[in-house]
Amino acid sequence: QKNIHEMMLDWLAAGLDPQKSILFVQSHVPEVMQLHTLLSMVTPLSWLLRVPTFKEKVKLQPHNVNYGLVGYPVLMTADIVLYKAEVVPVGEDQLPHLELAREIARRFNNLFGNTFPEPEAKLTSFPSILGLDGKEKMSKQLGNDIEIALSDEATIERVMTAVTDPARRYRDDPGHPEICNIYRLQRYFNPLQLDDIAEQCRSAKIGCVDCKMLLAREINSTLKPFRERRATLAGRPKYVTSVLADGAQRAQVIARET
């Protein structure tokens, strides 16, 4: 429940409007699992075994390969097509899952008549953002992210742990912004100073610590209005609960029609 509440605070603070977007907890709409069961009956196992993210997770946990792992894309498909979604905002890493959802919807339609639209992907200007570790995509689960709820001080501390230019060993060494993860993150938060940062990095006028501090300040400046809204919403727990309850009712109406 705490995780649900915290996520809702983030979404609402980021600007999602409950009047325009139906926000709800997946498990509060039982039709999702019902459709998931039906879709699993028409989805060949071979389709699921070829999903790149499944192969990656098998390497990470070879002794715990279960249906929950292999069947997750079918559940994701049910989440999408149950509400007749035509466009889905996703990260780049989710494109294989969405393509599979299209295939499952197409197969279901071929077997039982035109029922579901084939959802299209909607990518942002930055479809994939590398985490602070410089290895994996930014993810709360991996602990390489920057949370909206962090204080300014905690944000600075988090950014200071980030991996930088692996080829720059000393402060006076010339930097290589093209291979530095902090520079990549500057593109999102500090685009107007990119050229200047790159020049100062290459000439060693600024060091990695300086660059991190500049990034942290820009992140805090960008997130300030979100954090202020979040703090206000955190003082209204009943409102957040009511948004979820109303969203579940609205979602279930659509789900039952499907």
Coordinates of C-alpha atoms in Angstrom, one line a residue:
Q1 CA 0.0 0.0 0.0
K2 CA 2.8 2.4 0.8
N3 CA 4.4 1.8 -2.6
I4 CA 1.1 2.4 -4.4
H5 CA 0.6 5.6 -2.4
E6 CA 4.1 6.9 -3.2
M7 CA 3.8 6.1 -6.9
M8 CA 0.5 7.9 -7.0
L9 CA 2.0 11.0 -5.4
D10 CA 4.7 11.0 -8.1
W11 CA 2.3 10.6 -10.9
L12 CA 0.0 13.4 -9.6
A13 CA 2.9 15.7 -8.9
A14 CA 4.2 15.1 -12.4
G15 CA 0.9 16.4 -13.8
L16 CA -1.4 13.5 -14.5
D17 CA -5.0 14.8 -14.2
P18 CA -7.5 12.2 -12.8
Q19 CA -10.2 13.9 -14.8
K20 CA -8.3 13.1 -18.1
S21 CA -6.4 9.9 -17.1
I22 CA -8.0 6.9 -15.3
L23 CA -5.6 6.0 -12.5
F24 CA -6.1 2.7 -10.7
V25 CA -4.5 -0.3 -9.2
Q26 CA -4.3 -3.2 -11.6
S27 CA -5.5 -5.8 -9.1
H28 CA -8.6 -3.8 -8.3
V29 CA -10.0 -4.7 -11.8
P30 CA -10.4 -8.5 -11.9
E31 CA -11.2 -8.5 -15.6
V32 CA -7.5 -8.0 -16.3
M33 CA -6.6 -11.4 -15.0
Q34 CA -9.6 -13.0 -16.7
L35 CA -8.5 -11.6 -20.1
H36 CA -4.9 -12.6 -19.3
T37 CA -6.1 -16.2 -18.9
L38 CA -7.9 -16.1 -22.2
L39 CA -5.0 -14.5 -24.1
S40 CA -2.6 -17.1 -22.7
M41 CA -4.6 -19.8 -24.4
V42 CA -4.0 -18.3 -27.8
T43 CA -0.3 -17.3 -27.3
P44 CA 2.3 -19.8 -28.6
L45 CA 5.0 -20.5 -26.0
S46 CA 7.7 -19.9 -28.7
W47 CA 6.6 -16.2 -28.9
L48 CA 7.2 -15.7 -25.2
L49 CA 10.6 -17.5 -25.2
R50 CA 12.0 -15.1 -27.8
V51 CA 11.3 -11.9 -25.9
P52 CA 14.7 -10.2 -25.2
T53 CA 13.9 -9.2 -21.7
F54 CA 12.9 -12.8 -20.8
K55 CA 16.3 -14.0 -22.1
E56 CA 18.1 -11.4 -20.0
K57 CA 16.3 -12.3 -16.8
V58 CA 16.9 -16.0 -17.4
K59 CA 20.6 -15.2 -17.4
L60 CA 20.2 -13.3 -14.1
Q61 CA 18.1 -16.0 -12.4
P62 CA 18.6 -19.3 -14.2
H63 CA 17.4 -21.3 -11.2
N64 CA 14.1 -19.5 -10.9
V65 CA 12.5 -19.5 -14.4
N66 CA 8.7 -19.5 -13.9
Y67 CA 5.5 -18.7 -15.7
G68 CA 5.3 -15.3 -14.0
L69 CA 8.5 -14.4 -15.8
V70 CA 7.7 -15.9 -19.2
G71 CA 4.1 -14.9 -19.1
Y72 CA 4.5 -11.3 -18.1
P73 CA 4.1 -10.0 -21.7
V74 CA 0.7 -11.6 -21.9
L75 CA -0.4 -9.8 -18.7
M76 CA 0.9 -6.6 -20.2
T77 CA -1.1 -7.3 -23.4
A78 CA -4.2 -7.8 -21.3
D79 CA -3.6 -4.5 -19.5
I80 CA -3.4 -2.7 -22.9
V81 CA -6.1 -4.3 -25.0
L82 CA -8.7 -4.7 -22.3
Y83 CA -9.2 -0.9 -22.6
K84 CA -8.9 -0.9 -26.4
A85 CA -5.8 1.2 -26.2
E86 CA -4.5 2.4 -29.6
V87 CA -1.4 4.2 -28.5
V88 CA 0.9 3.2 -25.6
P89 CA 3.7 5.5 -24.2
V90 CA 6.6 3.2 -23.5
G91 CA 10.4 3.2 -23.1
E92 CA 12.6 1.8 -25.8
D93 CA 13.2 -1.4 -23.8
Q94 CA 9.5 -2.2 -23.9
L95 CA 9.1 -2.1 -27.7
P96 CA 9.5 -5.9 -28.0
H97 CA 6.7 -6.4 -25.4
L98 CA 4.5 -4.0 -27.3
E99 CA 5.2 -5.7 -30.6
L100 CA 4.3 -9.0 -29.0
A101 CA 1.0 -7.4 -27.7
R102 CA 0.2 -6.5 -31.3
E103 CA 0.9 -10.0 -32.5
I104 CA -1.4 -11.5 -29.7
A105 CA -4.2 -9.0 -30.5
R106 CA -3.8 -9.9 -34.2
R107 CA -4.0 -13.6 -33.5
F108 CA -7.0 -13.2 -31.3
N109 CA -8.8 -11.1 -34.0
N110 CA -8.0 -13.7 -36.6
L111 CA -9.5 -16.5 -34.5
F112 CA -12.5 -14.7 -33.0
G113 CA -13.2 -11.7 -35.2
N114 CA -12.1 -8.1 -35.0
T115 CA -12.0 -7.4 -31.2
F116 CA -8.9 -5.5 -30.3
P117 CA -6.9 -2.7 -31.9
E118 CA -3.2 -3.3 -32.5
P119 CA -1.6 -0.8 -30.2
E120 CA 1.1 1.5 -31.5
A121 CA 4.1 2.7 -29.5
K122 CA 4.6 6.3 -28.5
L123 CA 8.2 7.2 -27.7
T124 CA 9.4 10.4 -26.1
S125 CA 12.3 12.5 -27.2
F126 CA 14.4 10.4 -24.9
P127 CA 13.1 6.9 -25.2
S128 CA 15.8 5.4 -23.0
I129 CA 17.8 7.1 -20.1
L130 CA 20.9 5.4 -18.7
G131 CA 21.0 5.2 -14.9
L132 CA 23.6 6.8 -12.6
D133 CA 25.6 3.5 -12.7
G134 CA 26.2 4.0 -16.4
K135 CA 25.3 0.4 -17.1
E136 CA 21.5 -0.1 -17.1
K137 CA 18.5 2.0 -17.8
M138 CA 17.4 4.3 -15.0
S139 CA 15.3 2.3 -12.7
K140 CA 14.0 2.5 -9.1
Q141 CA 14.3 -1.2 -8.8
L142 CA 18.1 -1.0 -9.7
G143 CA 18.7 1.9 -7.4
N144 CA 20.3 4.0 -10.1
D145 CA 17.6 6.6 -10.4
I146 CA 16.8 10.1 -9.1
E147 CA 13.4 10.1 -7.3
I148 CA 11.0 13.0 -7.4
A149 CA 10.6 12.7 -3.6
L150 CA 14.3 13.2 -2.9
S151 CA 15.3 16.3 -1.1
D152 CA 17.8 18.7 -2.7
E153 CA 20.6 17.4 -0.5
A154 CA 19.8 13.8 -1.2
T155 CA 19.7 14.5 -4.9
I156 CA 23.2 16.0 -4.7
E157 CA 24.4 13.0 -2.8
R158 CA 22.9 10.6 -5.3
V159 CA 24.3 12.4 -8.3
M160 CA 27.8 12.4 -6.7
T161 CA 27.8 8.6 -6.7
A162 CA 27.3 8.6 -10.5
V163 CA 29.8 7.0 -12.9
T164 CA 31.6 9.5 -15.1
D165 CA 34.2 9.5 -17.8
P166 CA 36.1 6.1 -17.4
A167 CA 39.1 7.5 -19.3
R168 CA 39.6 10.5 -17.1
R169 CA 41.7 9.4 -14.1
Y170 CA 42.9 12.8 -12.7
R171 CA 41.3 16.2 -12.4
D172 CA 43.8 17.8 -14.8
D173 CA 43.3 15.2 -17.5
P174 CA 41.2 16.2 -20.6
G175 CA 37.7 14.8 -20.4
H176 CA 35.7 12.9 -23.0
P177 CA 32.1 14.1 -22.8
E178 CA 31.0 11.8 -25.6
I179 CA 31.6 8.7 -23.3
C180 CA 30.6 10.3 -20.0
N181 CA 27.2 9.4 -18.5
I182 CA 27.0 12.7 -16.6
Y183 CA 27.2 14.6 -19.9
R184 CA 24.5 12.4 -21.3
L185 CA 22.3 13.4 -18.3
Q186 CA 23.2 17.1 -18.9
R187 CA 21.4 16.8 -22.2
Y188 CA 18.1 16.3 -20.4
F189 CA 18.4 18.9 -17.7
N190 CA 20.9 21.4 -19.0
P191 CA 20.6 21.5 -22.9
L192 CA 21.5 25.2 -23.3
Q193 CA 24.9 24.8 -21.7
L194 CA 25.9 21.5 -23.4
D195 CA 28.5 23.0 -25.8
D196 CA 30.1 25.0 -23.1
I197 CA 30.2 22.0 -20.7
A198 CA 31.8 19.9 -23.4
E199 CA 34.5 22.5 -24.2
Q200 CA 35.3 23.0 -20.5
C201 CA 35.4 19.2 -20.0
R202 CA 37.8 18.6 -22.9
S203 CA 40.1 21.4 -21.8
A204 CA 40.0 20.3 -18.1
K205 CA 38.6 23.6 -17.0
I206 CA 36.0 21.7 -15.0
G207 CA 36.3 18.4 -13.3
C208 CA 33.8 15.6 -12.9
V209 CA 32.8 16.8 -9.4
D210 CA 32.1 20.3 -10.8
C211 CA 30.1 18.7 -13.6
K212 CA 28.1 16.6 -11.2
M213 CA 27.3 19.6 -9.0
L214 CA 26.1 21.6 -12.0
L215 CA 23.9 18.7 -13.0
A216 CA 22.5 18.2 -9.5
R217 CA 21.6 21.9 -9.3
E218 CA 19.7 21.8 -12.6
I219 CA 17.9 18.6 -11.5
N220 CA 16.8 20.3 -8.3
S221 CA 15.7 23.4 -10.2
T222 CA 13.7 21.3 -12.7
L223 CA 12.1 19.1 -10.1
K224 CA 11.3 21.9 -7.6
P225 CA 7.7 22.5 -8.8
F226 CA 7.0 18.8 -8.9
R227 CA 8.4 18.3 -5.4
E228 CA 6.3 21.2 -4.1
R229 CA 3.1 19.7 -5.6
R230 CA 4.1 16.3 -4.2
A231 CA 4.5 17.7 -0.7
T232 CA 1.0 19.3 -0.9
L233 CA -0.5 16.1 -2.1
A234 CA 1.2 14.1 0.6
G235 CA -0.9 16.0 3.1
R236 CA -4.1 14.8 1.4
P237 CA -3.9 11.0 1.7
K238 CA -7.7 10.6 1.5
Y239 CA -7.7 12.5 -1.9
V240 CA -5.1 10.1 -3.3
T241 CA -7.2 7.1 -2.1
S242 CA -10.3 8.5 -3.6
V243 CA -8.6 9.0 -7.0
L244 CA -7.6 5.3 -7.1
A245 CA -11.1 4.2 -6.0
D246 CA -12.8 6.3 -8.6
G247 CA -10.3 5.2 -11.3
A248 CA -10.9 1.5 -10.5
Q249 CA -14.7 2.1 -10.9
R250 CA -14.2 3.9 -14.3
A251 CA -11.7 1.3 -15.5
Q252 CA -14.0 -1.6 -14.6
V253 CA -16.9 -0.1 -16.6
I254 CA -14.7 -0.2 -19.7
A255 CA -13.3 -3.6 -18.8
R256 CA -16.7 -5.2 -18.5
E257 CA -17.8 -3.8 -21.8
T258 CA -14.8 -5.4 -23.4

